XYZ file of C-alpha atoms in Angstrom:
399
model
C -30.114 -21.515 32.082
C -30.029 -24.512 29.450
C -26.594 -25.825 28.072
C -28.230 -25.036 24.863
C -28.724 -21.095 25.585
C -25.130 -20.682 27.778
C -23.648 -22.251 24.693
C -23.623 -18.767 22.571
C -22.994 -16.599 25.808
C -19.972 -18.148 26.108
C -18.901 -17.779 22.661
C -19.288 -14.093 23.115
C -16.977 -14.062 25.804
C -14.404 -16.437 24.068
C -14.273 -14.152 20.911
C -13.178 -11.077 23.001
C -11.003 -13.095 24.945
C -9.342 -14.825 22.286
C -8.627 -11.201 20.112
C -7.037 -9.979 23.155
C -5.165 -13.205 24.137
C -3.774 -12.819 20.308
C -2.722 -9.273 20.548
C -0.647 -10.110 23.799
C 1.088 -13.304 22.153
C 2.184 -10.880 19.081
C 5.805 -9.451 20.366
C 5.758 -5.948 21.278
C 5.959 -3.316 18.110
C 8.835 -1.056 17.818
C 7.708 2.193 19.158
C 5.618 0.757 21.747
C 6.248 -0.418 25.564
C 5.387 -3.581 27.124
C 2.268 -1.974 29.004
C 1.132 -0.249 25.956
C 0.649 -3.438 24.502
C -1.036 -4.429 27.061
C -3.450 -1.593 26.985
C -4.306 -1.887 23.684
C -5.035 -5.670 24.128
C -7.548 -4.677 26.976
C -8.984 -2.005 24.640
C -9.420 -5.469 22.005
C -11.148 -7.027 24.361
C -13.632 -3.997 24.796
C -14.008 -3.099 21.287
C -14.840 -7.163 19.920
C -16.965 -7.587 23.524
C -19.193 -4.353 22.075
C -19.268 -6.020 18.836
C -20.342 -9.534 20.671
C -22.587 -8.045 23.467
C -22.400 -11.076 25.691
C -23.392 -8.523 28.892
C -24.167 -4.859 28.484
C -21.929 -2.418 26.852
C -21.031 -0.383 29.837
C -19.723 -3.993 31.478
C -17.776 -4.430 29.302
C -16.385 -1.171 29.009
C -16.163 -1.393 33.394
C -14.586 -4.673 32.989
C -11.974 -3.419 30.582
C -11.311 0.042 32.825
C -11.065 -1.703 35.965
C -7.968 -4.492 34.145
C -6.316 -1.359 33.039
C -6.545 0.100 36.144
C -5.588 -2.636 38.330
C -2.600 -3.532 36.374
C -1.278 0.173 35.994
C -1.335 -0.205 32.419
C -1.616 4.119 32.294
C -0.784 5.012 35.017
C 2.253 4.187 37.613
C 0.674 4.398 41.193
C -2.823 3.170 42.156
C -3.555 6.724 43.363
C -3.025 7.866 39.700
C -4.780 4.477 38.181
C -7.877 5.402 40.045
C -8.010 9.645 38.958
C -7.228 7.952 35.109
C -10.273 5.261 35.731
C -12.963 8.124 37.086
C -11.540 10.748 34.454
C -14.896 10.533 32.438
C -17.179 11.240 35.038
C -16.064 14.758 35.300
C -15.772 15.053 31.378
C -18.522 17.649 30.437
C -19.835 16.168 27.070
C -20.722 12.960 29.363
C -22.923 15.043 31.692
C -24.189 17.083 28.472
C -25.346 13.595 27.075
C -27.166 13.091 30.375
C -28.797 16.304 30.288
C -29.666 16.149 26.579
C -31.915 12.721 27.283
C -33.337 14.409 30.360
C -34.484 16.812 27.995
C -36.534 13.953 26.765
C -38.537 13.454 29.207
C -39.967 17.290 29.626
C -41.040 16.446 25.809
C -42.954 12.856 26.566
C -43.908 12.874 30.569
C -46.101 15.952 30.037
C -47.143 15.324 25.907
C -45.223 18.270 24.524
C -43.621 16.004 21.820
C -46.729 14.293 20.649
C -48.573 17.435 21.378
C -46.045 18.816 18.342
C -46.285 15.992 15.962
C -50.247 15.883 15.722
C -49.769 19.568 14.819
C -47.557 19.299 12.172
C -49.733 16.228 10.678
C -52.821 17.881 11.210
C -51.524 21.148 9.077
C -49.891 18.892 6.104
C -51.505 15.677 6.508
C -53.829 16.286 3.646
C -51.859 14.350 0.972
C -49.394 11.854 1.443
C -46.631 13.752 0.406
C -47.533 16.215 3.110
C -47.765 14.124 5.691
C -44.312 12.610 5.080
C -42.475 16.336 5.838
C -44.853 16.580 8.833
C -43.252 13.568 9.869
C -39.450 14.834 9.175
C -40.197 17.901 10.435
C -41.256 16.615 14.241
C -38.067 14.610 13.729
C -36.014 17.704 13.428
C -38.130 20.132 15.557
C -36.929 17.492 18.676
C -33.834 16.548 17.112
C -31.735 19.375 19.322
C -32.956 18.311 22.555
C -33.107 13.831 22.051
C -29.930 12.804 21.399
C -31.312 9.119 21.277
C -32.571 8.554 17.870
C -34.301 5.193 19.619
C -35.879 7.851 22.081
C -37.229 10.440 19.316
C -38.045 7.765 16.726
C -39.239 4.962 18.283
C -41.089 6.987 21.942
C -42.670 10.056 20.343
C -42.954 9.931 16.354
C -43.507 6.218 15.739
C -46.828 6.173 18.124
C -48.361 8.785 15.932
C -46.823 7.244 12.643
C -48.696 3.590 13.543
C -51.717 5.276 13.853
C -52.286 6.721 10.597
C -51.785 3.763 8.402
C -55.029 1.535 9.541
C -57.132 4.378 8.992
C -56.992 3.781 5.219
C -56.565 -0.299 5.884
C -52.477 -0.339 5.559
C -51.154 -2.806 7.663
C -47.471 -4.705 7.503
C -50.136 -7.783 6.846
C -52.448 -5.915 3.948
C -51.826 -3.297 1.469
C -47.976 -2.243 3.205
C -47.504 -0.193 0.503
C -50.559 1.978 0.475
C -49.566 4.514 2.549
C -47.205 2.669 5.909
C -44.412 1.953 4.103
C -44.064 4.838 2.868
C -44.342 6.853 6.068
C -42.334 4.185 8.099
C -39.388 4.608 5.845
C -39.922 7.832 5.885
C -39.539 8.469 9.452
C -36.482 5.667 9.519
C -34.393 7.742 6.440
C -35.826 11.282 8.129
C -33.841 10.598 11.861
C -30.803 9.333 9.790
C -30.699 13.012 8.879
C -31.424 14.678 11.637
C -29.443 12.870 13.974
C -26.454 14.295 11.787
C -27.526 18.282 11.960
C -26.836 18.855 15.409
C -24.416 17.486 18.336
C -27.206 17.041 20.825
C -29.001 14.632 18.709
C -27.732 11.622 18.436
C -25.214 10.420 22.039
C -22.101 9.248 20.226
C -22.555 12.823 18.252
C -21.044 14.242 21.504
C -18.690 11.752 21.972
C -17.064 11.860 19.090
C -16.312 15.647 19.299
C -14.956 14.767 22.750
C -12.330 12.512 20.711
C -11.932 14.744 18.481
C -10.742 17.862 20.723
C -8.575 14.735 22.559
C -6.838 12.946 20.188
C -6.952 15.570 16.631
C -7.033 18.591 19.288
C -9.750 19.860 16.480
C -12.418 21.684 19.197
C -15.826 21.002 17.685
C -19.033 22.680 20.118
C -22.284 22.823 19.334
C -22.695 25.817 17.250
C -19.752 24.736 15.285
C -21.127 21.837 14.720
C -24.535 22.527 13.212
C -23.314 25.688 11.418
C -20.814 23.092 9.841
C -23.416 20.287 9.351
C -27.084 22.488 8.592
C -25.978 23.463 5.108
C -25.620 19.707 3.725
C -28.250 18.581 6.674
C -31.256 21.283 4.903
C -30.971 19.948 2.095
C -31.058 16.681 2.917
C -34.051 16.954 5.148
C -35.388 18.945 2.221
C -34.850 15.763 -0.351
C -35.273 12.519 2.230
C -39.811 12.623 2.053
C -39.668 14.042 -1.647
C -37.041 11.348 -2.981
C -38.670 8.329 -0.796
C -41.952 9.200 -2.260
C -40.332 8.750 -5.855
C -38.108 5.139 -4.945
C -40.950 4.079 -2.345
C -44.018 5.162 -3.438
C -47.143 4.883 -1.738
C -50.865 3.726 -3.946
C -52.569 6.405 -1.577
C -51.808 9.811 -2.716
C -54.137 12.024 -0.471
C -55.037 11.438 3.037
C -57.952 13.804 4.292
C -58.925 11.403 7.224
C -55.483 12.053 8.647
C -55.935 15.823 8.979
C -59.295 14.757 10.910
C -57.580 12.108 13.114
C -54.991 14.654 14.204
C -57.428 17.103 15.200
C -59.193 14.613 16.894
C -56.551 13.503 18.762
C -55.384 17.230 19.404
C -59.156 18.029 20.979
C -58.628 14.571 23.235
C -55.213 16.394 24.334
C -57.069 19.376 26.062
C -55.679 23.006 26.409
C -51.711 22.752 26.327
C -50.535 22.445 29.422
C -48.415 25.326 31.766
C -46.376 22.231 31.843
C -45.457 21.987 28.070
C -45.640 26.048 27.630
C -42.795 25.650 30.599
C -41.358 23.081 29.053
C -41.087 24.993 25.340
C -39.532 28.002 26.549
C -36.932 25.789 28.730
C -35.647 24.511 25.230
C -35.371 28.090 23.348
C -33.391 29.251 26.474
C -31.289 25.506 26.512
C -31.012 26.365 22.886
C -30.351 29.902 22.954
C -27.324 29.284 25.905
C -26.069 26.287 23.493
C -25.452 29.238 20.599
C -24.828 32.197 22.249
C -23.587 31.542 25.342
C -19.864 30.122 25.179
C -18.846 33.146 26.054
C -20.230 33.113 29.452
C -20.725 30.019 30.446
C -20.303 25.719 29.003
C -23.519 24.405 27.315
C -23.065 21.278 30.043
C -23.874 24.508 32.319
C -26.621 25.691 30.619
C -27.517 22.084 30.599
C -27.835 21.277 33.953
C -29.219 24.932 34.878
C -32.309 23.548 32.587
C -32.988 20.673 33.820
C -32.630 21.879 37.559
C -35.685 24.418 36.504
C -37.583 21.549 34.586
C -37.504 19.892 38.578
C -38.224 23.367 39.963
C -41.246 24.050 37.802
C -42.626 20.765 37.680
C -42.324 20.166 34.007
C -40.444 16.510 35.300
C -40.010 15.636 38.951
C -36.461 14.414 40.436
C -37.988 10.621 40.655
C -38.442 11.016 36.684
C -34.291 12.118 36.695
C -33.367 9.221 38.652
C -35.722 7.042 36.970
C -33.987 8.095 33.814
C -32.593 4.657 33.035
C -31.321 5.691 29.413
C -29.573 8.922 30.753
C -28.041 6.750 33.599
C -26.670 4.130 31.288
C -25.612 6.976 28.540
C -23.608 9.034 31.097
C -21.927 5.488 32.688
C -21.027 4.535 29.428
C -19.553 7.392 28.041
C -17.593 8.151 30.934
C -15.994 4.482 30.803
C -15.484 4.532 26.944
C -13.870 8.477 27.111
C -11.693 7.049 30.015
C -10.326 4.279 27.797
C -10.424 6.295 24.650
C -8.132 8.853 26.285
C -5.842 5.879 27.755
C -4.984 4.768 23.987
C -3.573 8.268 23.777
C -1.740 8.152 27.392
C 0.211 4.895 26.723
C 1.032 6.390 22.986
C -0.821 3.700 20.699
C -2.694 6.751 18.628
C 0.627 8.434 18.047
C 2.218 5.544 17.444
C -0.372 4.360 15.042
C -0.653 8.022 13.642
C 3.370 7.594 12.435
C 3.073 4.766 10.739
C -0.699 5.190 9.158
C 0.911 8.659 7.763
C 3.971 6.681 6.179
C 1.122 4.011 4.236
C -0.596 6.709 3.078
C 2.075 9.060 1.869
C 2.047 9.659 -1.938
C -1.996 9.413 -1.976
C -3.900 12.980 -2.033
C -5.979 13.918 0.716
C -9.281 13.699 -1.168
C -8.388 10.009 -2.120
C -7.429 9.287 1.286
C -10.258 11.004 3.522
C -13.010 9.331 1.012
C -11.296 5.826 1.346
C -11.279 6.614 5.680
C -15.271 7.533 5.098
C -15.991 4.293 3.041
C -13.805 2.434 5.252
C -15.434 3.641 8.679
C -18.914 3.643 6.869
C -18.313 -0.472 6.041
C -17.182 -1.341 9.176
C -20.597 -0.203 10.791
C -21.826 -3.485 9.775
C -20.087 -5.056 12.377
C -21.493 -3.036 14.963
C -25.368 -3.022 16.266
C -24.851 0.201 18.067
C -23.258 3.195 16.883
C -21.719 4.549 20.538
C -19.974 1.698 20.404
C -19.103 2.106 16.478
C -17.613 5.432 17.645
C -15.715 4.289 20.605
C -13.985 1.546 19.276
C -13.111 2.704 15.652
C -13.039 6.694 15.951
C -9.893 6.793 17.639
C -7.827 4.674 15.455
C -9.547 6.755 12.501
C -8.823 10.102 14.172
């Protein structure tokens, strides 16, 4: 490695650093102990490393877990350091995020995503307008079972998206705005909805109901959560193609060749597979168990039942689970950031932080004070290129 390219890794280790060197020269706040201070400069470190990314996020979340840990910053005895450290491996919503992306695969190994995509485009494609809600709605027919926008967006509908756009000459190069703008925005504005609708589709969707039922003890599961978010999400969904084709519009209003394309592309598919029939009725039973049954068993059940049967059927083979590099690096990184997460709460920051945020606030109404929190937490996104690690380090203060 050149001086010249170290140079800026090293910044992003000295900004972390230096935020958590500054926290632990401040004297200890009333209301606080000596180790909680402590924790919560480890937990600067973590949240300004995510926001620096001089290694991978779940490093940095390790490296953080492991201080805590060693020092006995939440826990007395080494014994109890070490059940606090591996706490969010055996957290369900971390193993339902692993299942969820798993999920992903029996929708791209065997085509069933694409497969569903090219059949919504070939039934609307014929004008442009049509074609964008054949986009959104692949979006939100996957959006239960891909909680990685990245995964849904950029793996199944952007490869069919591309596509269309040259066949009327649209390229980012020539004529952008004929027809692939439009769609590409689309599609971008489209997952931005979707992602919202239900708790399995975006990761930090899960993790933030975790925190939630941790630190607000409000218990949010999945059918809570879309009942709660599909009335504002449908109409949404319903607006996002309609009001981009007004603020975006494209030059090309009707698109015929796409409806041919599609079918094309359908007839070079073959016969659906017994692998994506097997692999559609696994998700309306995943989905069915998510809604109906709590009362028997936990969706991270139901979860893991599925994608045992998605190995036993053939639909994905166990070299394509432990392959799953996504899923792998979702359920480490979880795990660490709901370990740490929950430590803030152990040592008695987020209580003590609760007190005094409550006396700031008092005298303001609770309208003016939950839209400031949204605008707040909305702005501070900025600073962030990933939004798991927008949720870990600013939910809990929020919360």
């Amino acid at each position: 490695m050149t001086q010249s390219a170290s140079r800026p890794t090293l910044v992003k280790w000295l900004v972390p650093l230096a935020a958590a060197c500054l926290i632990l020269l401040l004297p200890v706040p009333d209301g606080l102990t000596p180790a909680a201070w402590r924790y919560t400069a480890v937990f600067v470190f973590v949240v300004v490393g995510l926001i620096t990314e001089p290694v991978a996020a779940p490093v940095i979340g390790f490296i953080g877990l492991c201080t805590a840990a060693v020092l006995r910053l939440v826990a007395p005895t080494p014994a109890a350091s070490v059940r606090w450290a591996l706490s969010g491996f055996s957290n369900d919503v971390v193993w339902l995020g692993f299942c969820a992306t798993t999920f992903a695969l029996g929708y791209e190994i065997p085509g069933l995503g694409r497969r569903i995509a090219l059949l919504l485009v070939a039934k609307l494609g014929a004008n442009t307008l049509g074609l964008g809600y054949a986009i959104a709605a692949a979006d939100l027919v996957l959006a239960p079972f891909m909680p990685s926008n990245t995964a849904r967006s950029a793996g199944t509908i952007y490869p069919v998206v591309k596509s269309i756009p040259p066949l009327y000459g649209s390229t980012p190069a020539v004529q952008p705005r004929a027809i692939g703008g439009y769609l590409c925005w689309t599609a971008f504005a489209t997952t931005s909805v979707t992602s919202c609708m239900f708790a399995t589709a975006l990761a930090p969707n899960l993790f933030a109901a975790e925190l939630a039922g941790k630190i607000a003890g409000v218990q949010v599961g999945w059918m809570a959560w879309m009942t709660g978010a599909l009335p504002l999400g449908i109409l949404l969904f319903v607006l996002t193609p309609a009001v981009s084709y007004v603020l975006y519009p494209p030059t090309i209003k009707r698109g015929p060749e796409v409806v041919t394309w599609a079918a094309t592309e359908l007839v070079a598919m073959g016969p659906i597979s017994r692998r994506e029939v097997t692999m559609a009725l696994l998700a309306v039973a995943a989905l069915a168990g998510w809604i109906f049954g709590g009362a028997i068993m936990a969706p991270v059940i139901v979860s893991l039942i599925v994608v045992a049967l998605m190995v036993i059927t053939g639909v994905i083979t166990w070299n394509d689970v432990i392959g799953n590099r996504q899923g792998w690096n979702v359920l480490v990184w979880f795990a660490t950031l709901v370990a740490m997460a929950d430590g803030l709460n152990q040592v008695g920051f987020l209580g003590w932080l609760a007190e005094r945020s409550a006396a700031a606030l008092a005298g303001w109404s609770a309208v003016t004070i939950a839209v400031g929190l949204i605008a707040l937490f909305f702005a501070i996104h900025y600073l962030f290129a990933s939004t798991t690690a927008h949720a870990t380090a600013v939910l809990p203060a929020f919360l």
